[in-house]
PDB file of C-alpha atoms and ligand atoms in Angstrom:
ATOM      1  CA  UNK A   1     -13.257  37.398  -9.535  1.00  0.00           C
ATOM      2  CA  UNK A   2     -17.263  37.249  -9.661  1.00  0.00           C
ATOM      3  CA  UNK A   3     -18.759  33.802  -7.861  1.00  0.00           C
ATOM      4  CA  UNK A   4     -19.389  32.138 -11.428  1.00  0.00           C
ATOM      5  CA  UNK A   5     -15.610  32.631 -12.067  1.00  0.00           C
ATOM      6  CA  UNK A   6     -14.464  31.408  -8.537  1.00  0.00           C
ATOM      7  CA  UNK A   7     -16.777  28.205  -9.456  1.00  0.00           C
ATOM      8  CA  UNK A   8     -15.375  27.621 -12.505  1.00  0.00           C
ATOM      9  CA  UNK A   9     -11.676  27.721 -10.914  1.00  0.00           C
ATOM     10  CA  UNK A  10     -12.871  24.732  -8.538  1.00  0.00           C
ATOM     11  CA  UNK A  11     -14.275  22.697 -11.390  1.00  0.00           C
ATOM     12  CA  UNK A  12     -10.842  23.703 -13.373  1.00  0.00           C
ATOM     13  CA  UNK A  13      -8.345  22.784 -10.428  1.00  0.00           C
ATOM     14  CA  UNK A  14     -10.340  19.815  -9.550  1.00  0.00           C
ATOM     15  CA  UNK A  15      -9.997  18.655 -13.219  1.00  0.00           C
ATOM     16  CA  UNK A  16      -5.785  19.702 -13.197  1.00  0.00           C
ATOM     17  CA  UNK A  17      -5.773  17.742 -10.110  1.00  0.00           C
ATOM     18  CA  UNK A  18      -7.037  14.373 -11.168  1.00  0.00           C
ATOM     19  CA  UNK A  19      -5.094  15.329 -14.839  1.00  0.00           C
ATOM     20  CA  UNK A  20      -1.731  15.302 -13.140  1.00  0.00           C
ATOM     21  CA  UNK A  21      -1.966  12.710 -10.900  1.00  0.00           C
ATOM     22  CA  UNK A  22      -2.769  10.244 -13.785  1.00  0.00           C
ATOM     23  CA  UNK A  23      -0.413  12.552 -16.026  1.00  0.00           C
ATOM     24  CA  UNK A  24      -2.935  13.341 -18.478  1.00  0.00           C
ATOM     25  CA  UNK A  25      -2.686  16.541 -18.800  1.00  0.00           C
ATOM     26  CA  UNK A  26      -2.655  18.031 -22.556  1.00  0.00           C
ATOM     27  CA  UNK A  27       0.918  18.320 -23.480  1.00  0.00           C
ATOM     28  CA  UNK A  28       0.433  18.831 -27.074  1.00  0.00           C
ATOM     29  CA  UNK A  29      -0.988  21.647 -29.086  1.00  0.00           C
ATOM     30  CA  UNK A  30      -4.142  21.874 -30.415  1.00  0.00           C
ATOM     31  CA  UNK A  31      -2.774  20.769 -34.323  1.00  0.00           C
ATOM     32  CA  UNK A  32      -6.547  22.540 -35.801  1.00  0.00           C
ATOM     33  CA  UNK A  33      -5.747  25.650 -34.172  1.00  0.00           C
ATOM     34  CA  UNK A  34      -1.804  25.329 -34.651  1.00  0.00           C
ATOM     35  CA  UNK A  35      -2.162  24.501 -38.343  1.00  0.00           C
ATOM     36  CA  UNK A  36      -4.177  27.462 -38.871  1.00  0.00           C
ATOM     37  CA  UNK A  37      -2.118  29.774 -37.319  1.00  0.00           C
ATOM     38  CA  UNK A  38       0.750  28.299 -39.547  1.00  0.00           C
ATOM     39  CA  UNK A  39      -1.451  29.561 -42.715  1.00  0.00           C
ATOM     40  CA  UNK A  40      -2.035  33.144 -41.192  1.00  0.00           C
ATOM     41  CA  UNK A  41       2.034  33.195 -40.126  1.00  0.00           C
ATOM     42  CA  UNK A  42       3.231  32.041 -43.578  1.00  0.00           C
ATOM     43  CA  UNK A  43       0.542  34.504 -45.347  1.00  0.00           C
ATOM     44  CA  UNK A  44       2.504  37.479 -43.200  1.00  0.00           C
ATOM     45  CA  UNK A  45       5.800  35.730 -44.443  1.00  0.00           C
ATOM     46  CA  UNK A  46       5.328  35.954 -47.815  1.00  0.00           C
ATOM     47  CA  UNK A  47       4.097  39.760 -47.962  1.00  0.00           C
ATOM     48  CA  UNK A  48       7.858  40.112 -45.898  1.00  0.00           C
ATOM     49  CA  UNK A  49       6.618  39.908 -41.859  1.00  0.00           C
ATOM     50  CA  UNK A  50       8.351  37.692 -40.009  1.00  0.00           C
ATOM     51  CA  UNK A  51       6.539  36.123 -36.475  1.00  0.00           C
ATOM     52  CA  UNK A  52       9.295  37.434 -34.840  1.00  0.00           C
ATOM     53  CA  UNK A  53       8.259  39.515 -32.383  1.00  0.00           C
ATOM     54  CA  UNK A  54       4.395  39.435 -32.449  1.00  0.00           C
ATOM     55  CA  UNK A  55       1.903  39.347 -29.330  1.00  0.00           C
ATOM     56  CA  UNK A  56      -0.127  36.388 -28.822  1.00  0.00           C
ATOM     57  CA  UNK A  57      -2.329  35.730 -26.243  1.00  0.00           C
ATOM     58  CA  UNK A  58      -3.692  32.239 -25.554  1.00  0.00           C
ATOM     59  CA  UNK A  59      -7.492  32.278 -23.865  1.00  0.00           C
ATOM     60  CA  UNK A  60      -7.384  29.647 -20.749  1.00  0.00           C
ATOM     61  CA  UNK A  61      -3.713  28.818 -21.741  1.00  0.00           C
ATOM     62  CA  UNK A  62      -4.130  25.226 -19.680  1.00  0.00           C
ATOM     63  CA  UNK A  63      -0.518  23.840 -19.173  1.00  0.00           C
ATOM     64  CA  UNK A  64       0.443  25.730 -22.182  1.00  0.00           C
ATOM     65  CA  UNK A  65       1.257  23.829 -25.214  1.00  0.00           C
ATOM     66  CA  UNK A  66      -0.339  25.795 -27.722  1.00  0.00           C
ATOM     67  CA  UNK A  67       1.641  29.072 -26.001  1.00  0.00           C
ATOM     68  CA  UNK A  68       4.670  26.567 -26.245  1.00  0.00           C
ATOM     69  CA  UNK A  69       4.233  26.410 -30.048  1.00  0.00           C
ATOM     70  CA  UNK A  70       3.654  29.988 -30.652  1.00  0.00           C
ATOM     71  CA  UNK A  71       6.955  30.611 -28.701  1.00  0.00           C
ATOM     72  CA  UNK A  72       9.432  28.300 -31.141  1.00  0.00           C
ATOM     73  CA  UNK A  73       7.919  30.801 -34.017  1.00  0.00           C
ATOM     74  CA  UNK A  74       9.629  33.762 -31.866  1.00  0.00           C
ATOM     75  CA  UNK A  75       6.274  35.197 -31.128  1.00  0.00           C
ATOM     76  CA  UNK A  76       5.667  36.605 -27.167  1.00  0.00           C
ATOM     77  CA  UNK A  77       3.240  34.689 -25.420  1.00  0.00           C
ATOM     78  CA  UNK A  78       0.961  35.671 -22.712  1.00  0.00           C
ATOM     79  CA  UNK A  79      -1.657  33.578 -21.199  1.00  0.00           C
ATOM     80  CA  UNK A  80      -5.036  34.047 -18.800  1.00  0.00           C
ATOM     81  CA  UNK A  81      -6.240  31.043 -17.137  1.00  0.00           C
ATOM     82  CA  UNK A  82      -8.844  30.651 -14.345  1.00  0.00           C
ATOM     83  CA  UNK A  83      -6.392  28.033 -12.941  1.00  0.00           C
ATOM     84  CA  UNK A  84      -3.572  28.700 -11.102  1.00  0.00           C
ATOM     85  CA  UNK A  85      -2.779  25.386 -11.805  1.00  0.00           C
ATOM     86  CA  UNK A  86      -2.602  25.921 -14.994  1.00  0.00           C
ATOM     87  CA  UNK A  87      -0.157  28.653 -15.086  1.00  0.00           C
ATOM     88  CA  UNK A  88       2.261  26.918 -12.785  1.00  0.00           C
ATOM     89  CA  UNK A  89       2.732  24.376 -15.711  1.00  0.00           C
ATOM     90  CA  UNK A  90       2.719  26.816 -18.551  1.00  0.00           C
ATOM     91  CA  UNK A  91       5.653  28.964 -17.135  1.00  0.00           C
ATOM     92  CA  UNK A  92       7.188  25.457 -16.461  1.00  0.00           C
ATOM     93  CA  UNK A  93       6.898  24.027 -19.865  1.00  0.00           C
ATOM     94  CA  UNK A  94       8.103  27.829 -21.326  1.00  0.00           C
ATOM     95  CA  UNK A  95      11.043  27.488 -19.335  1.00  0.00           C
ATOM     96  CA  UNK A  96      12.516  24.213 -19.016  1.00  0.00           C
ATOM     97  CA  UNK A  97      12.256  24.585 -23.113  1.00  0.00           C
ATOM     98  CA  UNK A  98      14.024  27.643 -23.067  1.00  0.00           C
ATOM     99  CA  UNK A  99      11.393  30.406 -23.849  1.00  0.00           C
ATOM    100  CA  UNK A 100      11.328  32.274 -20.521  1.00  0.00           C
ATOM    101  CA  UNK A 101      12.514  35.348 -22.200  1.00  0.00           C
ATOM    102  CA  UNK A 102       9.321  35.490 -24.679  1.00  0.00           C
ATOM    103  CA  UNK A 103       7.118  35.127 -21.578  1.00  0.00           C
ATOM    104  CA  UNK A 104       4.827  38.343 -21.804  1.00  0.00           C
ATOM    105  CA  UNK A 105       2.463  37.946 -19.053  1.00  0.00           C
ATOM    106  CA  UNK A 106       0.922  34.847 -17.624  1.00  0.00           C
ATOM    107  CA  UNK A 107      -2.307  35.949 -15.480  1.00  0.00           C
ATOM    108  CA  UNK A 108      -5.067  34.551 -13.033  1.00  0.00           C
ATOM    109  CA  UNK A 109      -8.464  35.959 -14.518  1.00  0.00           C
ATOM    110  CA  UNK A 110     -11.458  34.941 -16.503  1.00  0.00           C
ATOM    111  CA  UNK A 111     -11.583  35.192 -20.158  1.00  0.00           C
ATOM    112  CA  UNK A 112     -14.439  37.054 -19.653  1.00  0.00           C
ATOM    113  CA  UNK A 113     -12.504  39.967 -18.082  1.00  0.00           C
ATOM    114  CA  UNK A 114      -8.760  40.220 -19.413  1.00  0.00           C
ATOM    115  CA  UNK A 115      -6.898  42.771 -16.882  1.00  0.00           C
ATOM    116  CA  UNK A 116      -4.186  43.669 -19.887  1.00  0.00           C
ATOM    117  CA  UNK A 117      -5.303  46.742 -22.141  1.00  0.00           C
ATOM    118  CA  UNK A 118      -6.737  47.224 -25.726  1.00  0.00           C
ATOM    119  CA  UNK A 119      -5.469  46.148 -28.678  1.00  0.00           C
ATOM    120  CA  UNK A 120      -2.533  44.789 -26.932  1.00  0.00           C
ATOM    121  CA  UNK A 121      -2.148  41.943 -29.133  1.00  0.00           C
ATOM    122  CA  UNK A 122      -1.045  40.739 -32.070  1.00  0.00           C
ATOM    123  CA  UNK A 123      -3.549  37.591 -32.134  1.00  0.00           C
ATOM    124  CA  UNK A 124      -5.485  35.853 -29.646  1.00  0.00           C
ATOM    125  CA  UNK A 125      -5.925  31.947 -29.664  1.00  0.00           C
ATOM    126  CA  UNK A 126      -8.276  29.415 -27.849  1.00  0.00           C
ATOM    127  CA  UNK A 127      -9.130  26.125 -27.766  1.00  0.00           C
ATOM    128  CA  UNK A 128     -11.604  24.062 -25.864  1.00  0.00           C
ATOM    129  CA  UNK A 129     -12.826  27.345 -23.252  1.00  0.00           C
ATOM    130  CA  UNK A 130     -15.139  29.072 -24.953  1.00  0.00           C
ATOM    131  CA  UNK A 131     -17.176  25.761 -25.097  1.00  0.00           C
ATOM    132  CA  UNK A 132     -17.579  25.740 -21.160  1.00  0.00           C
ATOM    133  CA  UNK A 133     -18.789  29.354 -20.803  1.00  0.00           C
ATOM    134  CA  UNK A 134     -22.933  29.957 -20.271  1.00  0.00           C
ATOM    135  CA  UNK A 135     -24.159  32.710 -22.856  1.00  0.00           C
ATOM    136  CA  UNK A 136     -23.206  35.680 -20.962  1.00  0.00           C
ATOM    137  CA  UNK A 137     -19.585  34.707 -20.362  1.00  0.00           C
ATOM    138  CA  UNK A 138     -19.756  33.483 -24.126  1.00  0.00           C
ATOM    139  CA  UNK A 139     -20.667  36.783 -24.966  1.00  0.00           C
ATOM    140  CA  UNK A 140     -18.667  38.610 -22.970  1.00  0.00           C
ATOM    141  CA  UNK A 141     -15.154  36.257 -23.731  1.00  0.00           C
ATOM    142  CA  UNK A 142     -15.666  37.238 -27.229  1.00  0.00           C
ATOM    143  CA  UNK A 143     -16.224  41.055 -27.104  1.00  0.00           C
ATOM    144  CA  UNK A 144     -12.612  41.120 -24.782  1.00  0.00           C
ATOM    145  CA  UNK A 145     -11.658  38.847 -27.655  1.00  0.00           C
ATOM    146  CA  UNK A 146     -12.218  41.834 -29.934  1.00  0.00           C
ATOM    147  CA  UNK A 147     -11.358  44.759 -27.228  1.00  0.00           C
ATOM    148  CA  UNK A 148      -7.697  42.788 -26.966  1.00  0.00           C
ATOM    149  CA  UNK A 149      -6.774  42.823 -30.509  1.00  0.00           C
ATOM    150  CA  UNK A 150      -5.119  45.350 -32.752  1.00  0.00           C
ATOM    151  CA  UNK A 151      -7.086  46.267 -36.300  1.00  0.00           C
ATOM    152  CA  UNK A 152      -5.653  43.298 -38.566  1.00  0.00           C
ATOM    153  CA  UNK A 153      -5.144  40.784 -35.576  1.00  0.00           C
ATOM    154  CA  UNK A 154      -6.237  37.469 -35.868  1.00  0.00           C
ATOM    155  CA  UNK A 155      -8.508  35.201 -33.355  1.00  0.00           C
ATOM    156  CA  UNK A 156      -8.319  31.516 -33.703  1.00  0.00           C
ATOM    157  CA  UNK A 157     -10.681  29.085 -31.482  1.00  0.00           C
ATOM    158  CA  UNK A 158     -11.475  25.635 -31.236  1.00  0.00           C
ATOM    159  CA  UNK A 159     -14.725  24.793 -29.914  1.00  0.00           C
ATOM    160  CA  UNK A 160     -17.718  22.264 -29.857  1.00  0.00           C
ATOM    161  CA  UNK A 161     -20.102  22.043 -32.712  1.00  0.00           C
ATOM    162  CA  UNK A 162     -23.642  21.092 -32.132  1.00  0.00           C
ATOM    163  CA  UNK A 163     -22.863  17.973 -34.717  1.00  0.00           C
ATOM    164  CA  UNK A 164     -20.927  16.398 -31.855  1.00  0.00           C
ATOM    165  CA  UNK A 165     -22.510  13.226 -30.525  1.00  0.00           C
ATOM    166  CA  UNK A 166     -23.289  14.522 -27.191  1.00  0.00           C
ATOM    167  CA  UNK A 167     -25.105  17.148 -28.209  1.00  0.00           C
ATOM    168  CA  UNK A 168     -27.089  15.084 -30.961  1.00  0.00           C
ATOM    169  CA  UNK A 169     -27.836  12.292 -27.829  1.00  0.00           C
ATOM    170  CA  UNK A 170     -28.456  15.088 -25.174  1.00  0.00           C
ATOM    171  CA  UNK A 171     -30.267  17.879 -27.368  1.00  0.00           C
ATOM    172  CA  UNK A 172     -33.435  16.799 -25.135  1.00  0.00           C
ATOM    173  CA  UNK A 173     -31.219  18.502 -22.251  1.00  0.00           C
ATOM    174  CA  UNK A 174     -30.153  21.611 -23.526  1.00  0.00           C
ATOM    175  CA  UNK A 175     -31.100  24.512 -21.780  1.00  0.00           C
ATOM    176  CA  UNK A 176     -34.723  26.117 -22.482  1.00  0.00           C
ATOM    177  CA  UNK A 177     -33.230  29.611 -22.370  1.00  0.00           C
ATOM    178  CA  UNK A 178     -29.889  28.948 -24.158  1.00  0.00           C
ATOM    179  CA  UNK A 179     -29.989  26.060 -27.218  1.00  0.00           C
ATOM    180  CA  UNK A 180     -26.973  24.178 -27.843  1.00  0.00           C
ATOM    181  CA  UNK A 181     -25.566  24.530 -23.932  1.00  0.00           C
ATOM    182  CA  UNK A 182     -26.059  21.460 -22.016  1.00  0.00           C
ATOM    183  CA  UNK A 183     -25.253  21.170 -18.167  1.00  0.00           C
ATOM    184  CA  UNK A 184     -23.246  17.823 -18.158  1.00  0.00           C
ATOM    185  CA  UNK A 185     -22.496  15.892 -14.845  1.00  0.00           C
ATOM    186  CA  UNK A 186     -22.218  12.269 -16.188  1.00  0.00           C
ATOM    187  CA  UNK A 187     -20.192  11.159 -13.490  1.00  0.00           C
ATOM    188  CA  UNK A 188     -17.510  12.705 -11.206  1.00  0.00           C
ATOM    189  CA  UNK A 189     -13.940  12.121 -12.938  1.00  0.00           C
ATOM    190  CA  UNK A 190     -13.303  16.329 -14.179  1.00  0.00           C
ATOM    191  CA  UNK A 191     -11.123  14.967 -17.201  1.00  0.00           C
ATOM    192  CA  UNK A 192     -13.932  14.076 -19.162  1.00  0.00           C
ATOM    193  CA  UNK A 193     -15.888  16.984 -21.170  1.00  0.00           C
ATOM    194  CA  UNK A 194     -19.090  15.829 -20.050  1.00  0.00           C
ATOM    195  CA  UNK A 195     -18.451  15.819 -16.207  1.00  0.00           C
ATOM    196  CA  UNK A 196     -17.152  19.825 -16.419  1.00  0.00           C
ATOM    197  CA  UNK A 197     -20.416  21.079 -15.815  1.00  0.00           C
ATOM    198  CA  UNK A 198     -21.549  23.832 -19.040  1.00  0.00           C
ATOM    199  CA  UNK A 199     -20.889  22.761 -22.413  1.00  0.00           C
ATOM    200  CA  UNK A 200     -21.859  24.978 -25.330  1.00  0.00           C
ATOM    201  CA  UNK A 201     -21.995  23.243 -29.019  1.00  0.00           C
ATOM    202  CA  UNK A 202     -21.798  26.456 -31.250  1.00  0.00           C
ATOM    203  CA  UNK A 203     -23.667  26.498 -35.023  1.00  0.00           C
ATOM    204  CA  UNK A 204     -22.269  28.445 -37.763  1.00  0.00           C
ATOM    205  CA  UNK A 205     -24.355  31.399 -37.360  1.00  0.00           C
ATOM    206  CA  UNK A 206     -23.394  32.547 -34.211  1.00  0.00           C
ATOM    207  CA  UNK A 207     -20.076  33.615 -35.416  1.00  0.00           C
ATOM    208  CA  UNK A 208     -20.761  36.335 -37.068  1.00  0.00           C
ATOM    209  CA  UNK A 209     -23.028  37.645 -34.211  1.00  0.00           C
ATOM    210  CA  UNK A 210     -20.220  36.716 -31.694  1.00  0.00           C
ATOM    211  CA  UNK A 211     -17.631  38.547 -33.687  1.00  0.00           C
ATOM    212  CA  UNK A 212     -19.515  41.000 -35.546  1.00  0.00           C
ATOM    213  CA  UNK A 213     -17.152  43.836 -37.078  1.00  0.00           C
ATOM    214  CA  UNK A 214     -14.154  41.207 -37.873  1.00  0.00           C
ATOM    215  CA  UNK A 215     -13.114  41.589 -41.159  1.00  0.00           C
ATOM    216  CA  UNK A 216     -13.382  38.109 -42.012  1.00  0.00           C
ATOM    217  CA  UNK A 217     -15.053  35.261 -39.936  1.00  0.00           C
ATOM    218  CA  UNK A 218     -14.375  32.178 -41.372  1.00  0.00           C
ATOM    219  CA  UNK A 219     -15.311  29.107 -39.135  1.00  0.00           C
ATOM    220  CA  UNK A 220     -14.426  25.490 -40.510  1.00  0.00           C
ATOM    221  CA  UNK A 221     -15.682  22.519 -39.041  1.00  0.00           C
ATOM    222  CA  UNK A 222     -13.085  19.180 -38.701  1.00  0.00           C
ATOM    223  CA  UNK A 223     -14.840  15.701 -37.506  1.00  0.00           C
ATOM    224  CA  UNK A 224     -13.803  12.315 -36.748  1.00  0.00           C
ATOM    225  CA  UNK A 225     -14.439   9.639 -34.837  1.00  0.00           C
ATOM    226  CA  UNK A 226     -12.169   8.405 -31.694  1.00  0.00           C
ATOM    227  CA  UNK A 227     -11.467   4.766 -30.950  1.00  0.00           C
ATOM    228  CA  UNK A 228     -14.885   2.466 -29.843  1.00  0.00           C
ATOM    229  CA  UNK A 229     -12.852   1.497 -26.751  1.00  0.00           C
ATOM    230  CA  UNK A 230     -12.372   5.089 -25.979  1.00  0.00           C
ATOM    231  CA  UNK A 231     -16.086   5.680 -26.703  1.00  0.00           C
ATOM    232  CA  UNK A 232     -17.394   3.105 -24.813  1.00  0.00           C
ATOM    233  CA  UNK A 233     -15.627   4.123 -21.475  1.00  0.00           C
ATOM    234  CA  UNK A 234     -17.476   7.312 -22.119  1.00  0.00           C
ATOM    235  CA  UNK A 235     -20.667   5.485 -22.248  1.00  0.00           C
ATOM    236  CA  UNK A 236     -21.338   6.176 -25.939  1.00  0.00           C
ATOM    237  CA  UNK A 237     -21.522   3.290 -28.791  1.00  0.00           C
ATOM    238  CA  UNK A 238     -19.292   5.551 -31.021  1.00  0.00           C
ATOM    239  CA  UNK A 239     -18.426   8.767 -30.546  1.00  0.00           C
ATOM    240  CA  UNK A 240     -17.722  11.854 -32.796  1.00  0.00           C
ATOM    241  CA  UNK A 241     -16.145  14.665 -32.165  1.00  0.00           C
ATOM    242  CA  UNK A 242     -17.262  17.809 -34.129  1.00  0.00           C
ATOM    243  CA  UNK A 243     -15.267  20.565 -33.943  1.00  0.00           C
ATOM    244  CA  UNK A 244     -15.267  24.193 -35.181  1.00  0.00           C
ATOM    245  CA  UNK A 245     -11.663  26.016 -35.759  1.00  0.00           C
ATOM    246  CA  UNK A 246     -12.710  29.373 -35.984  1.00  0.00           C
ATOM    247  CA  UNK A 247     -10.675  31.663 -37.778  1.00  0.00           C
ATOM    248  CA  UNK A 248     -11.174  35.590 -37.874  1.00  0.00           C
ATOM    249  CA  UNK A 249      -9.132  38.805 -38.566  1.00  0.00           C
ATOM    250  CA  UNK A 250     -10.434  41.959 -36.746  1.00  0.00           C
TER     251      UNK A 250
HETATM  252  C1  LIG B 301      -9.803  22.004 -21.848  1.00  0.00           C
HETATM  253  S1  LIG B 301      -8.607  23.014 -21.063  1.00  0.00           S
HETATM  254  C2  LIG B 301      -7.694  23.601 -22.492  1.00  0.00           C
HETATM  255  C3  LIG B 301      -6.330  24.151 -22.147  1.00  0.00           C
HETATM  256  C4  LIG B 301      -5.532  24.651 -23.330  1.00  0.00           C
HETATM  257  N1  LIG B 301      -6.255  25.664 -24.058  1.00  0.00           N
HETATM  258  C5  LIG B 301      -5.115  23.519 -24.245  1.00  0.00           C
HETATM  259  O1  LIG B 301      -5.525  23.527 -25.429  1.00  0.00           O
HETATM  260  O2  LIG B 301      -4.363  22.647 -23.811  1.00  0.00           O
HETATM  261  C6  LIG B 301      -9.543  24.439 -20.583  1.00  0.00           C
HETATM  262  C7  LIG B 301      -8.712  25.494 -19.871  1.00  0.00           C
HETATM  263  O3  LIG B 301      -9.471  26.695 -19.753  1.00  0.00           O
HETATM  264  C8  LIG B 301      -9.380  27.176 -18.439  1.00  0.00           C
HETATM  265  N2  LIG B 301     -10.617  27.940 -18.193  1.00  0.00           N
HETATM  266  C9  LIG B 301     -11.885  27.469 -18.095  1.00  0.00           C
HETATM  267  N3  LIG B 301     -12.747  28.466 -17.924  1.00  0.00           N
HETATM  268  C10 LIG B 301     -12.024  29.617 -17.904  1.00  0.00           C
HETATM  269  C11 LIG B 301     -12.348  30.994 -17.763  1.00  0.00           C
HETATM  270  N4  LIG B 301     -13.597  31.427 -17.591  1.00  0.00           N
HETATM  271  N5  LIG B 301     -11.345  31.895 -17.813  1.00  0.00           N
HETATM  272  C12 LIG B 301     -10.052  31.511 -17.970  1.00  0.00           C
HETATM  273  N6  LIG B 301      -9.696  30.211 -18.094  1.00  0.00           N
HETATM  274  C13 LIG B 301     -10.663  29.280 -18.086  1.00  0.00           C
HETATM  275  C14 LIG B 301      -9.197  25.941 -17.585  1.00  0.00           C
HETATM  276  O4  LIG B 301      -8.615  26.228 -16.333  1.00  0.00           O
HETATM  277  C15 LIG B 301      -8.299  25.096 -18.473  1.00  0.00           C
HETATM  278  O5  LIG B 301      -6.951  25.403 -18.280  1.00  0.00           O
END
């Protein structure tokens, strides 16, 4: 793993650590990326392909909800996580619900260099990694994104828009040499997004540079507010969370 990986696995198992011990780890899938994946799986189902069977690989699989999900369709889920962490609880969660079997592989490595070969899968999710990476390890998460999929597979992501309230109260911040990325150390609890160090808030336009050659790139944006309580503890008056669910077909 190169340094900025080995880094990123500190900030990652700090953040697991403190997320356990107040057991706040994410247990639940991510429903924008989930209910888009629904569309894409009942489209197949209605031109006679079933999910059964399929390869999907989730990008910095975190305990493994989302791969959790994709397994009750009867799809085979592999996962790459910086975290070994991580992984522990995503095999655990597979398996004390019963989908051991449908386990492909579950792998230590950046997203930004997936050991496993080309097109090896059937459709590759994400959701909330690709906002932490700095513009090379953007760039180079989304061309394995496109190496990793078969012609026809589908990529779904969830990541930060620059219409998020930190961005619009840091902008001032963002880096000279990368806009929309700010460096975020707000305080030093690693559950919070703006303690993790990089955050990238994407616009619409750099989809279809990110993920030029898909067949269709269709990002859609989802916003709402979270409670003032919740807001305030962040240090914000109110706090909106913008959000792109990115959906593409190779
Ligand atoms: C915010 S969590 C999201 C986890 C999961 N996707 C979910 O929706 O519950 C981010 C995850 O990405 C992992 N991660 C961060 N940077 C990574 C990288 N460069 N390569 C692989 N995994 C990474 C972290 O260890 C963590 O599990």
């Amino acid at each position: 793993m190169a340094a900025t990986d080995q880094g990123m696995k500190r900030v990652w198992e700090d953040s697991f650590a403190e997320q356990i011990a107040i057991q706040a780890y994410n247990t639940a899938p991510a429903e924008a990326v989930i209910r888009t994946v629904s569309y894409y799986l009942r489209d197949r189902a209605e031109q006679g392909a079933g999910a059964q069977g399929m390869r999907f690989l989730e990008m910095g699989c975190g305990a493994g909800p989302n791969l959790l999900w994709l397994a009750q369709k009867g799809i085979i889920v592999s996962g790459v996580d910086v975290a070994p962490t991580a992984l522990r609880l995503a095999q655990e969660t597979l398996e004390r619900n019963g989908f051991g079997k449908q386990i492909g592989t579950l792998l230590e490595a950046s997203v930004t260099s997936v050991p496993l070969p080309d097109a090896s899968f059937d459709g590759i999710i994400e959701s909330c990694v690709f906002q932490h990476l700095a513009r090379a390890d953007r760039e180079a998460a989304f061309r394995e994104v496109g190496r990793l999929l078969k012609p026809g597979g589908v990529f779904v992501g969830y990541m930060l828009d620059a219409g998020h309230t930190v961005y619009r109260m840091k902008q001032k911040d963002e880096l000279a040499d990368d806009p929309g990325t700010l460096v975020l150390q707000d305080g030093k609890s690693k559950v919070y997004l703006t303690n993790i160090g990089v955050s990238h808030f994407y616009r619409r336009e750099e989809y279809d540079r990110l993920l030029a050659g898909f067949r269709v790139i269709d990002p859609c944006l989802t916003t709402y507010y979270i409670p003032k309580a919740e807001a305030q503890k962040r240090g914000y008056p109110e706090y909106q969370q913008s959000m792109w669910t990115v959906y593409a077909v190779k």
